[in-house]
Amino acid sequence: MANTLYSHAFLVGSFNGELNTQGIEKDSRWKRMTLTTEEYSDLYSMYYKSHIDAIADMPLDVERPARLQCIRHYQSDVAKSVWFCQQIVREMSIEIKPLTKYLLNICSIHIYVFPFNTVLFSIEIDESGSELNELTSAHWLLMTWNWEQFSPLTKKQLDSLLQPLSDYLPEKDVTKLVKQGNKLKLFQVHQVDVNPFDDMDALLYEIATSSPIGTVHKNCPSTPSHSYYEKMMTEYAVSVFNNWKALAIVDTFTVISSDAKFNRWPFENLYFPIIYLRCMFEKSFCFSRNNNYRQGKDCINLLEEITEMEKYYFYDNISFNFLPNLLYQAIAKGLSIKEEREELSKQIKESRKEDIRKEKEREEKKKEAESKRKDRILAGVAIFAVISVMWDFCSIFKDAIGISESNRSPIPAIAFIILGGILIGWLMFLIFHKRNEEE
């Protein structure tokens, strides 16, 4: 079975803890990784300034928009090896399976603070010299963060090594590391020792999907259908130079090469922190807002947030050179960022429709209240006018027929009162009937 000559990876997720930047900067286990002026100048010569400003922890003397000033990168060095074992529960017995040909070295832990209260983390690991089949098995356990399947020793080691992260988690529980989604994402670069006649495309697919090596050409439950495999390798593969090939899918971005002269440095030091993390931030932002919307949670500032994301992040051209743009578009496609953005657009449209509906309801209620007020005033004026007219008419009538104060009869007064009531009732009917017809 083939081994990795060199293997480096980053397990990435949305951090589930409450992070105070002032607190972490006082924590001696963490170091803020601000770019130097020279590093910033080098990046600025390759990428658009707007992109670097929106993704990197900048030198203190570099100005950038207020919205982006919260961006931070912290690193905690570990450099420890883990004896990686899987705990398999079979009915009433427990079997501990050591991956004897898998070498897991945790190099460092990273925290990335982005706008809109978004915090990502990554666990940087080195797996050089590992056997590929055991490597994919370990990746599956690590990505799913299946704590119950880790052996007691593996749990103890990971819990200790990741304490700088877990101290900022709810209940300081490392099993609650991931905030969103059911998996950690994996950015991995492998230089493999394979037979020249091996199918490198199949190997790339198997490593990228954490499948057993040989799955593509076997007839087993995890063997992909021909159409699905062809679609994946046609639509999501990235191939620019003949000494490496990559596959960008929703859970992983995988690069493999069998060339001893393969230059892996840009992938780990440029493409991961400058491109992949940008895509992960966009994915995390879109996922959280879409999820809140589907759960009926308030999204009061959504339109404002989308406007700022459009300004600082939601664009595809990030570099003067073709390869960074190509990689960004491939990773964004694999993570389905376009579809997530479209969902947000639908939210805005629905939100605007709802706002318009509510505004119409408010206007209608306002008009109805105003109409009722006018009707009440009109009814009062009409009643007063009828009473006044009837009183005057009654006085004139009495004078005309010669009824004196000493010889008053109640009959005329009662007659006029009844007539006045009839007139008032008729006027009220006309007023409110007209309003009902208008409604």
XYZ file of C-alpha atoms in Angstrom:
439
model
C 0.000 0.000 0.000
C 1.267 3.497 -0.877
C 2.567 5.920 1.739
C 2.785 9.670 1.946
C 6.250 11.105 1.541
C 4.923 14.388 2.813
C 1.498 15.159 4.187
C 0.210 18.360 5.778
C -3.374 19.298 6.609
C -5.643 21.761 8.393
C -8.854 20.719 10.141
C -11.113 23.774 10.005
C -14.411 24.633 11.657
C -16.610 27.382 13.056
C -15.601 27.920 16.685
C -18.317 27.192 19.225
C -16.939 29.303 22.052
C -17.201 32.868 23.267
C -13.959 34.606 22.415
C -12.769 37.859 23.919
C -9.783 39.156 21.967
C -8.460 41.091 24.951
C -8.604 37.941 27.036
C -6.829 35.739 24.499
C -4.094 38.321 23.991
C -3.334 38.076 27.716
C -3.194 34.266 27.449
C 0.477 33.320 27.178
C -0.385 30.158 25.225
C -1.513 32.262 22.256
C 0.442 34.579 19.999
C -1.078 37.125 17.643
C 0.206 36.501 14.111
C 0.212 39.979 12.583
C 1.760 40.298 9.142
C 5.005 42.160 8.928
C 5.246 45.132 6.594
C 7.366 43.034 4.216
C 4.860 40.162 4.223
C 2.045 42.579 3.576
C 3.930 44.138 0.651
C 4.619 40.695 -0.840
C 0.950 39.717 -0.637
C -0.120 43.080 -2.019
C 2.064 42.413 -5.085
C 0.111 39.190 -5.789
C -3.418 39.921 -4.546
C -5.732 42.901 -4.683
C -5.327 45.131 -1.641
C -9.056 44.885 -0.895
C -8.740 41.099 -0.605
C -5.716 41.198 1.710
C -7.361 43.848 3.888
C -10.430 41.625 4.239
C -8.627 38.420 5.230
C -5.268 39.057 6.939
C -4.222 40.335 10.357
C -2.594 43.544 9.189
C 0.469 45.507 10.319
C -0.535 48.187 12.799
C 0.524 51.009 10.486
C -1.761 49.879 7.627
C -5.125 51.585 7.393
C -8.239 49.657 6.405
C -12.018 50.075 6.723
C -13.488 50.128 10.225
C -15.553 46.977 9.553
C -12.347 44.990 8.901
C -10.339 46.200 11.872
C -11.615 43.337 14.049
C -9.759 40.692 11.989
C -7.274 38.710 14.092
C -5.127 35.590 13.764
C -3.866 33.805 16.876
C -1.614 30.746 16.997
C -0.742 28.302 19.741
C 2.206 25.988 19.029
C 1.848 22.379 20.083
C 4.270 20.153 18.135
C 3.135 16.926 19.787
C 2.509 13.440 18.427
C -0.682 11.543 19.166
C -0.921 7.773 19.422
C -4.049 7.515 17.333
C -6.362 4.615 18.153
C -9.947 3.844 17.280
C -12.342 2.442 19.875
C -14.793 0.039 18.262
C -17.819 -1.106 20.257
C -19.089 -4.540 19.205
C -22.138 -5.636 21.204
C -20.823 -6.030 24.778
C -17.122 -5.936 23.951
C -14.828 -3.006 23.123
C -11.962 -3.375 20.690
C -9.102 -0.847 20.560
C -7.663 -0.621 17.059
C -4.336 1.234 16.782
C -3.564 2.773 13.406
C 0.025 1.592 13.500
C 0.957 3.100 10.137
C -0.674 6.470 10.691
C 1.463 9.215 12.193
C -0.492 12.146 13.633
C 1.529 15.147 14.709
C -0.366 18.235 15.869
C 1.783 21.193 14.861
C -0.268 24.151 16.057
C -3.754 25.485 16.695
C -5.100 28.634 15.070
C -7.984 31.018 15.778
C -9.240 33.458 13.153
C -11.550 36.326 14.099
C -13.652 37.823 11.288
C -16.425 40.435 11.067
C -20.029 39.760 12.124
C -18.998 37.749 15.206
C -17.586 34.931 13.094
C -14.702 32.942 14.583
C -12.978 30.046 12.810
C -10.355 27.673 14.141
C -7.929 25.254 12.540
C -5.857 22.373 13.842
C -2.680 22.112 11.795
C -1.411 18.549 11.509
C 1.462 16.738 9.839
C 0.979 13.128 8.698
C 4.140 12.532 6.659
C 5.070 8.877 6.323
C 1.544 7.577 6.942
C 0.035 4.699 5.007
C -2.770 6.070 2.813
C -5.502 3.650 3.845
C -4.990 4.372 7.538
C -4.714 8.092 6.755
C -8.183 8.190 5.174
C -9.620 6.207 8.107
C -8.134 8.677 10.577
C -9.397 11.629 8.544
C -12.947 10.308 8.701
C -12.810 10.096 12.508
C -11.174 13.505 12.879
C -13.497 15.302 10.463
C -16.630 13.902 12.085
C -15.023 14.576 15.490
C -16.437 11.226 16.543
C -15.256 11.397 20.117
C -16.958 8.150 21.099
C -14.860 6.219 18.595
C -11.532 7.569 19.852
C -9.696 5.326 22.252
C -9.343 6.482 25.904
C -5.677 7.309 25.314
C -6.430 9.269 22.122
C -9.167 11.201 23.917
C -6.837 12.034 26.780
C -4.077 13.213 24.454
C -6.361 15.323 22.254
C -8.106 16.815 25.279
C -4.737 17.864 26.714
C -3.246 19.183 23.468
C -6.346 21.159 22.517
C -6.778 22.742 25.933
C -5.838 26.226 24.632
C -9.005 25.935 22.492
C -11.257 24.062 24.902
C -10.699 26.635 27.661
C -12.845 29.015 25.584
C -15.604 26.449 24.894
C -18.860 25.947 26.815
C -18.031 23.952 29.963
C -14.447 23.748 28.594
C -15.575 20.634 26.735
C -13.491 19.799 23.651
C -16.282 17.580 22.316
C -18.292 20.810 21.751
C -15.639 22.280 19.488
C -17.702 22.631 16.313
C -20.449 25.275 16.152
C -22.028 24.739 12.739
C -22.413 21.698 10.518
C -21.732 18.084 11.338
C -18.111 17.914 10.172
C -14.816 19.700 10.288
C -13.530 20.759 6.880
C -10.138 19.531 5.707
C -7.512 21.316 3.625
C -4.828 18.748 2.797
C -1.654 18.541 0.711
C -0.029 15.169 0.011
C 3.110 14.145 -1.790
C 2.622 10.425 -2.349
C 4.891 7.515 -3.183
C 2.968 5.568 -5.807
C 3.537 3.323 -8.774
C 3.731 5.317 -12.038
C 0.929 3.139 -13.395
C -1.461 3.857 -10.514
C -4.665 5.764 -11.259
C -3.930 9.169 -9.699
C -7.463 10.444 -10.309
C -8.923 7.531 -8.358
C -6.396 8.089 -5.575
C -7.278 11.782 -5.433
C -10.982 10.968 -5.157
C -10.396 8.377 -2.408
C -8.225 10.686 -0.299
C -10.605 13.622 -0.800
C -13.653 11.588 0.277
C -11.834 9.718 3.089
C -12.631 6.430 1.361
C -10.641 3.189 1.582
C -7.877 3.155 -0.997
C -8.926 1.159 -4.052
C -12.622 1.951 -3.576
C -13.093 3.429 -7.051
C -12.085 0.254 -8.872
C -13.638 -2.219 -6.451
C -17.228 -3.379 -6.157
C -18.033 -2.419 -2.577
C -20.730 -0.363 -0.806
C -18.647 2.840 -0.967
C -17.705 2.481 -4.646
C -19.063 5.539 -6.506
C -21.242 5.108 -9.562
C -19.492 5.796 -12.838
C -21.608 8.879 -13.567
C -21.055 10.364 -10.114
C -17.315 9.733 -10.223
C -17.026 11.273 -13.688
C -19.036 14.297 -12.580
C -16.838 14.847 -9.524
C -13.594 14.570 -11.463
C -14.886 16.740 -14.304
C -16.640 19.532 -12.417
C -14.673 19.792 -9.170
C -11.100 18.841 -10.092
C -8.464 21.551 -10.519
C -5.604 20.747 -12.847
C -3.210 23.458 -14.013
C 0.263 21.918 -14.049
C 1.090 18.278 -14.681
C 2.868 17.763 -11.352
C -0.191 18.222 -9.111
C -3.951 17.912 -9.160
C -6.607 19.064 -6.701
C -10.212 18.231 -5.893
C -12.450 20.850 -4.262
C -15.600 19.405 -2.672
C -17.819 20.423 0.211
C -15.857 18.673 2.988
C -12.295 18.820 1.696
C -9.835 20.574 -0.551
C -7.222 17.997 -1.519
C -3.971 18.351 -3.442
C -1.832 15.358 -4.399
C 1.419 15.008 -6.287
C 3.881 12.220 -6.982
C 6.587 14.617 -8.154
C 9.585 14.919 -5.830
C 10.032 18.553 -6.951
C 6.442 19.526 -6.180
C 6.334 22.951 -4.491
C 3.876 22.620 -1.626
C 4.781 25.915 0.095
C 2.196 28.152 -1.663
C -0.676 25.831 -0.758
C 0.104 25.876 2.976
C 1.291 29.470 3.335
C -0.687 31.357 0.688
C -3.684 29.451 -0.614
C -4.887 28.106 2.734
C -4.787 31.319 4.811
C -5.523 33.751 1.989
C -8.053 31.837 -0.142
C -9.480 28.819 1.694
C -10.172 30.722 4.912
C -11.889 33.466 2.905
C -14.229 30.826 1.456
C -14.782 29.265 4.876
C -15.717 32.642 6.333
C -18.216 33.248 3.525
C -19.637 29.745 4.005
C -19.944 30.176 7.767
C -21.600 33.586 7.407
C -24.119 32.403 4.812
C -24.860 29.157 6.638
C -25.536 30.879 9.966
C -27.862 33.493 8.427
C -29.728 30.962 6.307
C -30.075 28.663 9.299
C -31.406 31.476 11.499
C -33.930 32.390 8.811
C -35.193 28.805 8.482
C -35.507 28.545 12.260
C -37.567 31.730 12.407
C -34.964 33.750 14.289
C -34.780 37.509 13.879
C -32.462 38.784 11.150
C -32.840 42.488 11.850
C -29.535 43.627 10.368
C -29.450 41.151 7.477
C -29.761 43.725 4.698
C -26.991 45.846 6.200
C -24.759 42.791 6.659
C -25.331 41.595 3.097
C -24.494 45.062 1.783
C -21.176 45.015 3.620
C -20.424 41.425 2.579
C -21.049 42.412 -1.039
C -18.600 45.245 -0.587
C -15.788 43.382 1.152
C -16.184 39.660 0.343
C -18.773 38.616 -2.231
C -16.664 38.929 -5.380
C -14.609 36.409 -7.340
C -11.543 38.221 -8.651
C -9.028 38.445 -5.815
C -5.651 38.462 -7.549
C -3.622 39.880 -10.417
C -2.692 36.282 -11.299
C -4.905 33.578 -12.764
C -4.153 30.701 -10.347
C -5.445 32.321 -7.115
C -8.648 33.340 -8.914
C -9.016 29.818 -10.295
C -8.498 28.230 -6.878
C -10.909 30.624 -5.183
C -13.635 29.899 -7.731
C -13.034 26.132 -7.444
C -13.152 26.137 -3.626
C -16.225 28.397 -3.590
C -17.936 26.034 -6.037
C -17.067 23.000 -3.943
C -18.460 24.672 -0.804
C -21.647 25.729 -2.680
C -21.134 29.353 -1.682
C -23.033 30.626 -4.737
C -26.113 28.637 -3.694
C -25.808 29.955 -0.118
C -25.645 33.529 -1.438
C -28.744 32.936 -3.552
C -30.579 31.700 -0.455
C -29.656 34.936 1.292
C -30.956 36.910 -1.691
C -34.266 35.061 -1.374
C -34.360 35.975 2.291
C -33.915 39.645 1.452
C -36.684 39.479 -1.163
C -39.007 37.712 1.268
C -38.051 40.166 3.983
C -38.826 43.093 1.694
C -42.175 41.553 0.741
C -42.977 41.101 4.414
C -41.940 44.689 5.153
C -44.149 45.972 2.307
C -47.068 43.856 3.558
C -46.643 45.141 7.102
C -46.356 48.708 5.844
C -49.592 48.293 3.876
C -51.281 46.881 6.956
C -50.081 49.838 9.011
C -51.320 52.283 6.364
C -54.694 50.543 6.148
C -55.078 50.548 9.930
C -54.095 54.195 10.007
C -56.648 55.059 7.293
C -59.303 53.009 9.066
C -58.630 54.768 12.361
C -58.716 58.152 10.628
C -61.968 57.241 8.863
C -63.554 56.153 12.143
C -62.444 59.378 13.789
C -63.938 61.456 10.965
C -67.163 59.428 11.135
C -67.454 60.041 14.861
C -66.906 63.764 14.377
C -69.405 63.868 11.500
C -71.956 61.897 13.529
C -71.523 64.265 16.470
C -71.933 67.327 14.262
C -74.995 65.787 12.578
C -76.639 64.959 15.901
C -75.931 68.421 17.209
C -77.318 69.971 13.996
C -80.473 67.840 14.091
C -81.109 68.647 17.749
C -80.499 72.345 17.121
C -82.792 72.416 14.083
C -85.495 70.423 15.850
C -85.313 72.730 18.873
C -85.648 75.823 16.714
C -88.417 74.241 14.674
C -90.233 73.206 17.842
C -90.001 76.791 19.216
C -91.306 78.265 15.948
C -94.135 75.725 15.856
C -95.195 76.559 19.422
C -95.213 80.251 18.660
C -97.150 79.654 15.435
C -100.000 77.730 17.108
C -99.987 79.887 20.247
C -98.891 77.393 22.900
C -98.003 79.329 26.056
C -95.591 78.410 28.811
C -98.472 77.904 31.241
C -100.438 75.686 28.905
C -97.839 73.369 27.483
C -98.766 69.968 26.051
C -96.120 67.191 25.921
C -97.475 65.797 22.677
C -95.697 68.196 20.280
C -92.425 67.817 22.162
C -92.672 64.028 22.061
C -93.529 64.151 18.389
C -90.523 66.313 17.613
C -88.248 64.095 19.741
C -89.428 60.997 17.845
C -88.979 62.768 14.535
C -85.511 63.971 15.605
C -84.533 60.427 16.628
C -85.673 59.113 13.257
C -83.615 61.773 11.464
C -80.548 61.087 13.607
C -80.876 57.331 12.993
C -81.207 57.918 9.272
C -78.134 60.163 9.188
C -76.076 57.647 11.192
C -77.169 54.895 8.795
C -76.073 56.964 5.788
C -72.685 57.804 7.331
C -71.713 54.282 8.376
C -73.267 52.597 5.353
C -71.126 54.813 3.129
C -67.985 53.868 5.104
C -68.788 50.169 4.833
C -69.193 50.526 1.087
C -65.806 52.254 0.854
C -64.180 49.414 2.783
